[in-house]
Steps between C-alpha positions, in 0.01 A plus 500: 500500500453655157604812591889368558543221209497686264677781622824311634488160324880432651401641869465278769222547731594600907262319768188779571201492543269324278303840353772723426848243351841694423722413280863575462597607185782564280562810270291318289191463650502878667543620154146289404383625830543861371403448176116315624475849662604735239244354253228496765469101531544560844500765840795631708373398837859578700874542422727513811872364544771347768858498494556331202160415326177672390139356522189563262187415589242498209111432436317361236190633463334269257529264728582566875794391535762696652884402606862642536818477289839530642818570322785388792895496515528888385827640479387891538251526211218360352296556172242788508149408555401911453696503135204307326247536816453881559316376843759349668765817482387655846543140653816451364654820583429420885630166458815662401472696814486263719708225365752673272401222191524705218239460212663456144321748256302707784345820318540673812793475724386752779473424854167433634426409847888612614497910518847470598398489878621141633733392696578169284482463128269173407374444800357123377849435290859285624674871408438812706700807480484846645243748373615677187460897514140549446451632139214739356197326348449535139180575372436374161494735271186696278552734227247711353395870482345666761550206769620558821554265809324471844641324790220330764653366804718284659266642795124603457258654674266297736629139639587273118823394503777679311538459127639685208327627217660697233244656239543619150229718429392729171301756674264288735534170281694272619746336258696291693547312862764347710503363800790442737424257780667324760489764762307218744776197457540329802667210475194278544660186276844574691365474827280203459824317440599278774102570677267229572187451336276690795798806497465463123155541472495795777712671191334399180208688691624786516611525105206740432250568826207564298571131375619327897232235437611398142827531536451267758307235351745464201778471736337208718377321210819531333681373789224172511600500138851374578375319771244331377286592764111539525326695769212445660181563295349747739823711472449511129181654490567777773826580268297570233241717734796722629622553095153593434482737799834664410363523083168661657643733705774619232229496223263772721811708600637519124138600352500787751833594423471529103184737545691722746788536245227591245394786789205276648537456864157361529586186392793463709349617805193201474745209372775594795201491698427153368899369471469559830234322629719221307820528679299568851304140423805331419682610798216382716523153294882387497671812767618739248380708254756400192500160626865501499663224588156275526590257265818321568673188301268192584184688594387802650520676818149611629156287437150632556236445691133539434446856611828652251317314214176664571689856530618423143184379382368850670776684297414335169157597527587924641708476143245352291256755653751808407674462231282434222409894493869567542532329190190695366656794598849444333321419141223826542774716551570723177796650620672249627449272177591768305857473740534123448337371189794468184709601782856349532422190219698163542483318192412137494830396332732683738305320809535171330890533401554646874254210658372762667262365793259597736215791406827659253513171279119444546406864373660461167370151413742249674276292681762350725445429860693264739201356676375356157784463244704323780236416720561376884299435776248548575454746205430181276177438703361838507292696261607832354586714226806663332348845372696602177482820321669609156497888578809498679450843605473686880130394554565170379695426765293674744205283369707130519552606886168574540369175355799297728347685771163335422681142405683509847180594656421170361737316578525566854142366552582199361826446696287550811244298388741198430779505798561162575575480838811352670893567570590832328930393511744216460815506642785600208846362510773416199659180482873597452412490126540784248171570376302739235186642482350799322087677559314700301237707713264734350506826712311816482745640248524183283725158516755513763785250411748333782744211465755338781774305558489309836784341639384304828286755674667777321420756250828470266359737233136667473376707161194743577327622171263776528246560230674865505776410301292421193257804560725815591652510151173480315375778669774704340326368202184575611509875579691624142272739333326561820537887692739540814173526686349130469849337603386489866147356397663231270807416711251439808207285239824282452613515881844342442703372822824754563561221779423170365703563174807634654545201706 
């Protein structure tokens, strides 16, 4: 466990699951914790909190390894993560939100999920107390000659979910951007308190809904984490089919997208068309077209039979057929390269120091992806590539979709070539003990992170981490220098989740 003993040399290590060990720190060892971030030794994976402690979970990616640090018996406060690790300050104002733990040294002291709208303060601490009067965001501050502010939102036009943008433009160049989020908190970790595992996983579904499947997945094999739990093989491999349908399907609706926002509807007309034929296949395969609530904690709910697996082999090949000249017609396209080449850049360093996943962390050079750097099954049997670009730019992202459209093509093949056949669940059920266990799942978006506390057969704490939370704020980065009118075409190339980061 490299990744803890030399971080927390005093901690003691809690019972877990073999893959992912936590150790309980003291000031001490969070304070190395910190510092193996802040010079880049290792990757913020999570930061959440309880009552009175805080948890840390942290990669190494020299060599795969991956665990969490806790710092426990907290009287209020805790030292800052975000004062020497810039990434962690959007996590750690929510933790305050929802537990009332104060960080020691925190740059910024704003609210960030709580707009001053709930009924209880701390909704996941011992203390709650009546709502204080709901006070007027501050915007941070841009001086300058000639600049002058535009507000975007809460509520936009068509169906996205509501978000804040507040511009600082000179002329049409954009000089600065903040977001203010947390319009979509739900209570998901409050209400998967007290749930069982099936009730649980019914929730951690519907985190994000472009992401049901994923979510999903990390939550059952988090919750076989703790238990120590293995399913049965042919429920592995259709698990990994659904998280490949639901990466297709999001991959062809996101390329169509990012040309309509560059004004070319074209695109989006023929890869809806094709997203569709996606969602339509996989409702004829498992009974619904998200696959929500198909996979479930010790299997999955819906097998096939011979005739859905030669729909999807019929599917593969309709997509193979079409979308090669989609592709053709994307990179002959003058004006629209002119629109998304050098377009909203993400440099290399800012995606490494964020950990940014997914086609955001892939575009500028992090070559970081779940199924490989943490690899589980049955990813570790099957062939494919992680396509990495340095551009970091608008059509660099469009172009590491459209290559994970062609590796998922891939993949699915080779899932259906190689489903073993027998039971597809096994019964789960706790033992009275309290048990942990934490998943990483790679979703369309990037890692999605999830750890649990079970106490019998009940969820005493869940943490959902969406690869959001690591992505919105480096498209603030992303778009400086840029004009008003590409915001739309870079915020949907990153595609953040309003939902799945507000919790």
């Amino acid at each position: 466990m490299p990744v803890l003993i030399d971080i927390a040399p005093e901690a003691h290590l809690i019972p877990h699951h073999r893959p992912w060990p936590r150790a309980v720190a003291g000031t001490t060892g969070w304070t190395a914790a910190t510092e193996s971030l802040a010079d880049g030794r290792r990757i913020l994976l999570g930061l959440w909190g309880e009552a009175s402690c805080v948890h840390m979970a942290l990669l190494d990616e020299i060599d795969g390894t991956a665990g969490v640090v806790s710092l426990e018996g907290l009287e209020g406060r805790y030292p800052s993560v975000a004062r020497h690790h810039l990434p962690a300050l959007r996590l750690e104002r929510a933790l305050r939100d929802l537990t009332g733990l104060e960080p020691q040294g925190l740059l910024d002291t704003r609210p960030w999920l709580d707009h001053g709208r709930w009924n209880l303060r701390f909704p996941l601490g011992e203390k709650a107390a009546a709502l204080p009067k709901a006070k007027t965001y501050e915007f941070l501050p841009a001086e300058g000659e000639s600049l002058h502010r535009i507000p975007v939102g809460p509520v936009h036009a068509g169906i996205i979910e509501p978000g804040h943008f507040r511009f600082t433009a000179n002329g049409e160049t954009i000089v600065r951007l903040e977001e203010r989020l947390g319009y979509v908190h739900k209570g998901i970790e409050g209400l998967m308190a007290g749930a069982d595992p099936v009730r649980a996983a019914e929730l951690a579904g519907r985190t994000s809904g472009d992401s049901t499947v994923a979510y999903a997945y990390a939550f059952a094999r988090a919750v076989e984490a703790a238990l120590g739990l293995d399913i049965p093989p042919r429920a592995v491999w259709l698990r990994a089919l659904m998280a490949e349908l639901e990466r297709l399907a999001n991959h062809l609706g996101d390329i169509g997208a990012i040309c309509n926002d560059a004004a070319f509807p074209l695109m989006l007309a023929h890869c809806g068309a094709l997203r569709e034929c996606v969602l339509r296949a996989a409702d004829v395969a498992f009974g619904h077209r998200l696959m929500r609530d198909r996979i479930v904690p010790g299997g999955v709910a819906a097998d096939l039979d011979e005739a859905r697996v030669a729909d999807l082999l019929t599917l593969l090949a309709e997509i193979r057929r079409k979308f090669p000249a989609l592709v053709d017609l994307y990179d002959n396209t003058a004006s629209l390269q002119d629109r998304m080449v050098d377009t909203g850049i993400l440099v290399p360093d800012l995606a490494r120091l964020y950990g940014a996943g997914g086609y955001v962390g892939r575009a500028s050079g992090r070559a970081f992806d779940a199924r490989r750097a943490l690899p589980y099954p049955p990813y570790d049997a099957l062939r494919f590539d992680v396509p990495v670009l340095n551009q970091g730019d608008v059509n660099a992202r469009v172009w590491i979709r459209i290559r994970e459209v062609e590796q998922s093509l891939s993949l699915i093949e080779q899932i259906l070539g190689q489903l073993p056949p027998g039971p597809i669940r096994h019964h789960v059920a706790g033992n009275g003990e309290v048990r942990e266990g934490m998943a990483v799942v790679e979703g369309f978006r990037g890692d999605i992170l999830i750890w649990l506390r079970l106490a019998g057969n009940r969820v005493e704490r869940c943490h959902l981490r969406d690869p959001s939370w690591f992505q919105w704020p480096l498209l603030e980065a992303a778009i400086e220098g840029n004009i008003v009118a590409d915001f739309p075409l870079c915020n949907k190339s990153f595609n953040c989740s309003y939902s799945g980061h507000d919790l």
